[in-house]
mmCIF file of C-alpha atoms in Angstrom:
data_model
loop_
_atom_site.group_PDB
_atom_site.id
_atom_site.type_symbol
_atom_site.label_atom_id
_atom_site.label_comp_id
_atom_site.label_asym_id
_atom_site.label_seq_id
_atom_site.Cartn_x
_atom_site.Cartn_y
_atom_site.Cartn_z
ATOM 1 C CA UNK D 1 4.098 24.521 -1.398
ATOM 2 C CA UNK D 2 3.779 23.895 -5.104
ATOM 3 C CA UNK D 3 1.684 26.619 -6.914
ATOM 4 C CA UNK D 4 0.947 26.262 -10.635
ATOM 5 C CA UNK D 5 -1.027 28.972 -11.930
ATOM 6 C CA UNK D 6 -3.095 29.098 -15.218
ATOM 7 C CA UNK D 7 -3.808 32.397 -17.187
ATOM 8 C CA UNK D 8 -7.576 32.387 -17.057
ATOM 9 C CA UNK D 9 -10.145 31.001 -15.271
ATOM 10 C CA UNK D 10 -13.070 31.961 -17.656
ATOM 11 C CA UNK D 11 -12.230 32.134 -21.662
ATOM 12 C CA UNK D 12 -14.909 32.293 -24.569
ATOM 13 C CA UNK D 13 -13.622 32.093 -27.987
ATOM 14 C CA UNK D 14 -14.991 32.170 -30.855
ATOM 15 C CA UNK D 15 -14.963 28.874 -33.898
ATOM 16 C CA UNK D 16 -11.734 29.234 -36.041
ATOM 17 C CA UNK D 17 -10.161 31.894 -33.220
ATOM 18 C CA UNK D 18 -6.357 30.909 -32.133
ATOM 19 C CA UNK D 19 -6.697 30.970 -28.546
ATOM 20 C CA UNK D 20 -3.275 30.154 -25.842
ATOM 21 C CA UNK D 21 -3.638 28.866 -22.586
ATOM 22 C CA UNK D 22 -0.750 29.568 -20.336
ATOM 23 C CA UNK D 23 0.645 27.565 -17.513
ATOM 24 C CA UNK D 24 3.377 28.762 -15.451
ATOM 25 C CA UNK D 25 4.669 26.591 -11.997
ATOM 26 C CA UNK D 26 7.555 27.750 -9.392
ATOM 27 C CA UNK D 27 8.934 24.544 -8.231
ATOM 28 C CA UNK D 28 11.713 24.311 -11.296
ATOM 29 C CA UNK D 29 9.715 20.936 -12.323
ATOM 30 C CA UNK D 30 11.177 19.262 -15.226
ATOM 31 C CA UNK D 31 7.972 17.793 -16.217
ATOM 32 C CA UNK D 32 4.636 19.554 -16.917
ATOM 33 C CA UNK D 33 1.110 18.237 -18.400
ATOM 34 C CA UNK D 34 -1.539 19.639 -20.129
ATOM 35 C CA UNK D 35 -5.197 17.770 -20.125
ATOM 36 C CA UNK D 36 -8.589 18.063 -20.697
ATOM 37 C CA UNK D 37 -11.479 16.996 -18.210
ATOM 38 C CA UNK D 38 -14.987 16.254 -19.646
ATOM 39 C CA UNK D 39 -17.679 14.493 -17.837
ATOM 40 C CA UNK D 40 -17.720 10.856 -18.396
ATOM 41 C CA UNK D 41 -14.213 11.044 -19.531
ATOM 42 C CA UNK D 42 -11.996 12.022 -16.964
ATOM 43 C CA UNK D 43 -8.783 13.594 -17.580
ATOM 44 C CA UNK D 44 -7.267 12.937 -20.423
ATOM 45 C CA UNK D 45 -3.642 13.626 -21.269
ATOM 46 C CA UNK D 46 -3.029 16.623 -24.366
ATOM 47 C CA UNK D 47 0.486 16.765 -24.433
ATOM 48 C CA UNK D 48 3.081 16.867 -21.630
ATOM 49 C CA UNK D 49 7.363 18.347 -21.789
ATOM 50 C CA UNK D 50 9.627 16.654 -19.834
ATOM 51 C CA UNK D 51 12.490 19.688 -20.447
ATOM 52 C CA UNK D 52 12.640 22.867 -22.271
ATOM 53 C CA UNK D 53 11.819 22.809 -26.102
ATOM 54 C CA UNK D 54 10.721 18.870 -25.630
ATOM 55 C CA UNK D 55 7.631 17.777 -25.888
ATOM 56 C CA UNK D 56 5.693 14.391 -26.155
ATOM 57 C CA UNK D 57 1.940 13.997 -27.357
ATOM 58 C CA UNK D 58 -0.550 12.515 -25.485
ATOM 59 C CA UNK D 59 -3.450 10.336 -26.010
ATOM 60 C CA UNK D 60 -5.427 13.321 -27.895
ATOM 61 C CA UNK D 61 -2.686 15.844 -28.921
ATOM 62 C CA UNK D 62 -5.466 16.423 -32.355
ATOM 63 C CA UNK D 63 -5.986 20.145 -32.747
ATOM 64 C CA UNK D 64 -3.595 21.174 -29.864
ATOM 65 C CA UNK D 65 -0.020 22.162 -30.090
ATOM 66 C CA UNK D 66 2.578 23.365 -27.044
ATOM 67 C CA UNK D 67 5.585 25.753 -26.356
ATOM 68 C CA UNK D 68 7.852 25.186 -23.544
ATOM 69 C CA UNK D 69 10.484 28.080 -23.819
ATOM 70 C CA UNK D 70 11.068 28.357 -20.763
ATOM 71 C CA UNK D 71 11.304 25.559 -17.661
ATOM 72 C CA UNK D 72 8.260 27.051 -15.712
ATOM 73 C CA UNK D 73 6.138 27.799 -18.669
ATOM 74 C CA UNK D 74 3.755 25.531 -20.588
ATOM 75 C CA UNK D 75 1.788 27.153 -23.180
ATOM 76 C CA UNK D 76 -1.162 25.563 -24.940
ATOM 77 C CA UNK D 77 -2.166 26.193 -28.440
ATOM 78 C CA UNK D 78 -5.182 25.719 -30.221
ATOM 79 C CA UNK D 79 -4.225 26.603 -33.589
ATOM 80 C CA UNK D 80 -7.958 27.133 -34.787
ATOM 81 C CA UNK D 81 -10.638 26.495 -32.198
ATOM 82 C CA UNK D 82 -13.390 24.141 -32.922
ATOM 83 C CA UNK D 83 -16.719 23.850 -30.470
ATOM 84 C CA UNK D 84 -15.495 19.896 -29.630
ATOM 85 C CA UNK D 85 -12.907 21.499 -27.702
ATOM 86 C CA UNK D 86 -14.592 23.347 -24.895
ATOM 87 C CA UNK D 87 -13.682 21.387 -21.719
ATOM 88 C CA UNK D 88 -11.686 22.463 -18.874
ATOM 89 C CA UNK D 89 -8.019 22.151 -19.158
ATOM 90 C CA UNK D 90 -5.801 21.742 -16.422
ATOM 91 C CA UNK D 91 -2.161 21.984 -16.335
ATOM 92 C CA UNK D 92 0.439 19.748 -14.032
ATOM 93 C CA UNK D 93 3.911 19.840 -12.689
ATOM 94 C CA UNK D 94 6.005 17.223 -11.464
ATOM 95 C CA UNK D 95 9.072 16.787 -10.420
ATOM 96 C CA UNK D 96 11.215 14.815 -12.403
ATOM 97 C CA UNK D 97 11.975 11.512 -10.174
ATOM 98 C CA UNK D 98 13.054 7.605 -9.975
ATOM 99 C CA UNK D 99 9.750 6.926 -12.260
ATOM 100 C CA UNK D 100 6.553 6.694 -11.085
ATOM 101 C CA UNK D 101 6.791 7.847 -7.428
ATOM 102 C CA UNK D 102 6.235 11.901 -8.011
ATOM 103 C CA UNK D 103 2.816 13.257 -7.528
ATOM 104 C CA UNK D 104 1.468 15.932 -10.194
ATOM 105 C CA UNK D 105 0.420 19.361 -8.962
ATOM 106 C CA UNK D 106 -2.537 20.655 -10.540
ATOM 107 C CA UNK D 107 -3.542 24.413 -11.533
ATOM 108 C CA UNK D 108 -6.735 25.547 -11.078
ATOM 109 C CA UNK D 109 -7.965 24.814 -14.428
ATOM 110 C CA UNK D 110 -9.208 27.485 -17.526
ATOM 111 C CA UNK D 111 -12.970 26.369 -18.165
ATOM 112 C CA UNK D 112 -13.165 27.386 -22.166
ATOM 113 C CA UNK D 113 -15.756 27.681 -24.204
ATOM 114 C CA UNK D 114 -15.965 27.960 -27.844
ATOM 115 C CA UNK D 115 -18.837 29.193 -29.339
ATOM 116 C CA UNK P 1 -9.042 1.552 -24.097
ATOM 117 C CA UNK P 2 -9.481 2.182 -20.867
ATOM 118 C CA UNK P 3 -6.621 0.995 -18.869
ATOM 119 C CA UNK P 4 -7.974 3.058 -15.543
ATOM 120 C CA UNK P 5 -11.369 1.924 -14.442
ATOM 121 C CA UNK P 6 -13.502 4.029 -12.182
ATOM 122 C CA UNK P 7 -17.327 2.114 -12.820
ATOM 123 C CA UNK P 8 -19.269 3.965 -10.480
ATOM 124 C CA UNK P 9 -20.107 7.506 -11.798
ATOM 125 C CA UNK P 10 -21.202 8.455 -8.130
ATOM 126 C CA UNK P 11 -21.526 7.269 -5.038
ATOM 127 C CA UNK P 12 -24.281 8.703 -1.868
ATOM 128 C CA UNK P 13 -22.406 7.984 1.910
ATOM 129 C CA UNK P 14 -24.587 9.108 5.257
ATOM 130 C CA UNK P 15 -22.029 11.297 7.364
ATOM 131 C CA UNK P 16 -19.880 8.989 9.782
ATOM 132 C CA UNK P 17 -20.067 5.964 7.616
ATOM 133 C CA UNK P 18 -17.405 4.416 5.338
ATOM 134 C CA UNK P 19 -17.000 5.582 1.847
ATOM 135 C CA UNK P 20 -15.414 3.127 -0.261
ATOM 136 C CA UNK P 21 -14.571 3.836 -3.826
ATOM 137 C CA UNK P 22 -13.174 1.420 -5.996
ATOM 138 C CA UNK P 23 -10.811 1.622 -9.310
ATOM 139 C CA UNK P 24 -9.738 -1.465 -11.641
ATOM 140 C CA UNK P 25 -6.899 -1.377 -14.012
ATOM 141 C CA UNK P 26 -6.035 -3.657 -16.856
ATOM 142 C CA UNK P 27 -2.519 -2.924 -17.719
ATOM 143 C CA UNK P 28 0.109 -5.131 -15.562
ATOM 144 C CA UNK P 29 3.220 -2.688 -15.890
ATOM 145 C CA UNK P 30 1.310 -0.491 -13.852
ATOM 146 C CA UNK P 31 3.185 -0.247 -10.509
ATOM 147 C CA UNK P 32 2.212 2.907 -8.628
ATOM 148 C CA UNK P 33 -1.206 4.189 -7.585
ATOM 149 C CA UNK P 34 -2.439 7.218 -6.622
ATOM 150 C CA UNK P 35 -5.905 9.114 -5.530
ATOM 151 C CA UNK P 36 -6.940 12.984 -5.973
ATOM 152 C CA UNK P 37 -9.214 14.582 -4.715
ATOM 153 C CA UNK P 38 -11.251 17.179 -6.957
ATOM 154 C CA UNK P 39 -14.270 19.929 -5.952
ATOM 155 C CA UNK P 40 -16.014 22.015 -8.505
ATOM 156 C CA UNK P 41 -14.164 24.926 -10.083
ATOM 157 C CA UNK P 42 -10.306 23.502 -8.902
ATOM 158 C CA UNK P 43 -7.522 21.170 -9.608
ATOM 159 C CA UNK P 44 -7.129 18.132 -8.217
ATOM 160 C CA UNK P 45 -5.312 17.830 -5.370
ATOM 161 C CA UNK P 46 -2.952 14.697 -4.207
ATOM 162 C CA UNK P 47 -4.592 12.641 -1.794
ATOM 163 C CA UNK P 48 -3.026 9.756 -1.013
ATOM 164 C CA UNK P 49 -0.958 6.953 -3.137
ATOM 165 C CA UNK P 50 0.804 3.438 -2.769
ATOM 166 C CA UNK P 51 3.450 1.557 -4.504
ATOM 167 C CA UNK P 52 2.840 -2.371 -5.696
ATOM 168 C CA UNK P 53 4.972 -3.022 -3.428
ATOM 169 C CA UNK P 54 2.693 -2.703 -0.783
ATOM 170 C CA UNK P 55 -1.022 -3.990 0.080
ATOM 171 C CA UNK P 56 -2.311 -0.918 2.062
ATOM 172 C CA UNK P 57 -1.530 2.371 2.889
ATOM 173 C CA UNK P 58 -2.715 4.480 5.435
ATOM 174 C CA UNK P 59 -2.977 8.612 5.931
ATOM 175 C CA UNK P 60 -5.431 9.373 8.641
ATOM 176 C CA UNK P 61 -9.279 8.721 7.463
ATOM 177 C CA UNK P 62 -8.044 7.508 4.222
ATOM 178 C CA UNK P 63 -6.621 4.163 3.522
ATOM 179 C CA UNK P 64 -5.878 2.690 -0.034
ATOM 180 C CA UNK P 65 -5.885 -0.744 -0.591
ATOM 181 C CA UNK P 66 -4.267 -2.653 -3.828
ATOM 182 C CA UNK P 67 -4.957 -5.859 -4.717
ATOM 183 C CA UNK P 68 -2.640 -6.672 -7.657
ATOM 184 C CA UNK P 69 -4.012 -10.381 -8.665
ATOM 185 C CA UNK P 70 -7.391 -8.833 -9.118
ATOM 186 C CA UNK P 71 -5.641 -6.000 -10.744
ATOM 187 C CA UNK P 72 -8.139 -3.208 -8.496
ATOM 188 C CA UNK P 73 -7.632 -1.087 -5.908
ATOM 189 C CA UNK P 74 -9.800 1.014 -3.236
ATOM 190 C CA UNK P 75 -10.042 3.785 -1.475
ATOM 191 C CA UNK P 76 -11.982 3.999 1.797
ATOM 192 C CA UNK P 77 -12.735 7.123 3.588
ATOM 193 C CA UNK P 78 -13.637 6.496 7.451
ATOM 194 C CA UNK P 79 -15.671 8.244 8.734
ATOM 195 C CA UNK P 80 -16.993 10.585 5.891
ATOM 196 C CA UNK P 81 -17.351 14.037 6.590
ATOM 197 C CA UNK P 82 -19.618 16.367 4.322
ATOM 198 C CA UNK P 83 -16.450 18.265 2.860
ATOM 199 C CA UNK P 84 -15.211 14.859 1.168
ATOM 200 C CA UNK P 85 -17.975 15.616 -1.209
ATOM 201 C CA UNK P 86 -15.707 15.719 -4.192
ATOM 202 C CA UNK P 87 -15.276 13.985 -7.704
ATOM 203 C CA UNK P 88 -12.378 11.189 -7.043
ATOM 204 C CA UNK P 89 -9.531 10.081 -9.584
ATOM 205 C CA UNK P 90 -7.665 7.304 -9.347
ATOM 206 C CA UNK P 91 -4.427 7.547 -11.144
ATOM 207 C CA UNK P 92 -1.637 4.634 -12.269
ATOM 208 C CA UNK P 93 1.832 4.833 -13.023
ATOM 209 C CA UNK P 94 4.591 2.505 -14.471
ATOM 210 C CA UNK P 95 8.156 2.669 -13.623
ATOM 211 C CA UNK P 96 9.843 4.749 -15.561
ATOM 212 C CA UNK P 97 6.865 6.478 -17.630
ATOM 213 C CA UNK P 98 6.242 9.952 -16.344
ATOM 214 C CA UNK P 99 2.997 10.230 -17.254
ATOM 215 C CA UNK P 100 -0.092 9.139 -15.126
ATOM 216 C CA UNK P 101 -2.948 7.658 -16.522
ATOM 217 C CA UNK P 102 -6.301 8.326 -14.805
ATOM 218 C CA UNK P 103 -9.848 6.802 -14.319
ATOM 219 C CA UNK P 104 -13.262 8.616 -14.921
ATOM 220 C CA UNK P 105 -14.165 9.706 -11.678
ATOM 221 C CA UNK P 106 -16.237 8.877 -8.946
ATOM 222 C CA UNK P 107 -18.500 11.787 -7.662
ATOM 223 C CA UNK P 108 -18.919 11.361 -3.871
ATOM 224 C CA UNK P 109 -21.769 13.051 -1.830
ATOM 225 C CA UNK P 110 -21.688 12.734 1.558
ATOM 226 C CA UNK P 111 -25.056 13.509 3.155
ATOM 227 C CA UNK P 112 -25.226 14.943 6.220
#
């Protein structure tokens, strides 16, 4: 079984706080996803890495950045946390395959608030 | 732009009856569908998917159907059980783009 784990369930930050959400899956997936899920919205796509040190911005990479040092770990970065960006934020792996036919595993999600 | 429809927010199904959610896309290089599942608190989880290839697929008390003229597809649950109470995603893919794009959700109660 796939297992993608995220740092923190729970996280409270503070505005203007630098605050990293860590994702970290042990399948050796090539590709892994960050998003955002907010009522009304669905899940929206932050920033995904299809390799180590690449990366490829989404459809709301604003205020985010990512590190991908190493192939099971896909860090998130808000450089200076704003209140617009609490949300739950879910990472994904997939496996890198003939386009279009892998499903994406899902961690459990980090429900962050910024205060 | 939304390219992934999902225009009901939620959706009430008596237990034993047929839930049937429904999902519209507008872009036509989509050609790979899939469903997850989601419950308060977790990730989604894969539920069930099908290629354009294809008109219907079936896993157990879930069948997806595509219809690719009308650019929608559906997802029917028979029968519903009170644990499919969930928020539903439908998700498309296009050949060659690793990335999925997904709908809104569709919150499903099931009411025992």
């Amino acid at each position: 079984d796939v297992k993608v784990t995220q740092s923190s369930r729970y996280l409270v930050k503070r505005t203007g706080e630098k605050v990293f959400l860590e994702c970290v899956q042990d399948m050796d997936h090539e590709n892994m996803f960050w998003y955002r899920q907010d009522p009304g919205l669905g899940l929206r796509l932050i920033y995904f890495s299809y390799d180590v040190k690449m990366k490829e911005k989404g459809d709301i990479p604003e205020g985010y950045s990512v590190s991908r040092e190493k192939k099971e770990r896909f860090s998130l970065i808000l450089e200076s946390a704003s209140t617009n960006q609490t949300s739950m934020y879910l990472c994904a792996s997939m496996l890198s395959g003939a386009g279009g036919t892998d499903t994406q595993y899902f961690g459990p999600g980090t429900r962050l608030t910024v205060l | 732009d939304q390219q992934v429809k999902q225009n009901s927010p939620s959706l009430s199904v008596q237990e034993g009856r047929i839930s049937i959610l429904n999902c519209d896309y507008t872009n036509s290089m989509f050609d790979y569908f899939l469903w997850y599942k989601k419950y308060p608190a977790e990730g989604p989880t894969f539920l069930i998917s099908i290629s354009s290839i294809k008109d219907k697929n079936e896993d157990g008390r879930f069948t997806v159907f595509l219809n690719k003229s009308a650019k929608h597809l559906s997802l029917h649950i028979v029968p519903s059980q009170p644990g499919d109470s969930a928020v539903y995603f439908c998700a498309a893919d296009d050949f060659g783009n690793e990335k999925l794009t997904f709908g809104t959700g569709t919150r499903l109660t099931i009411i025992p």
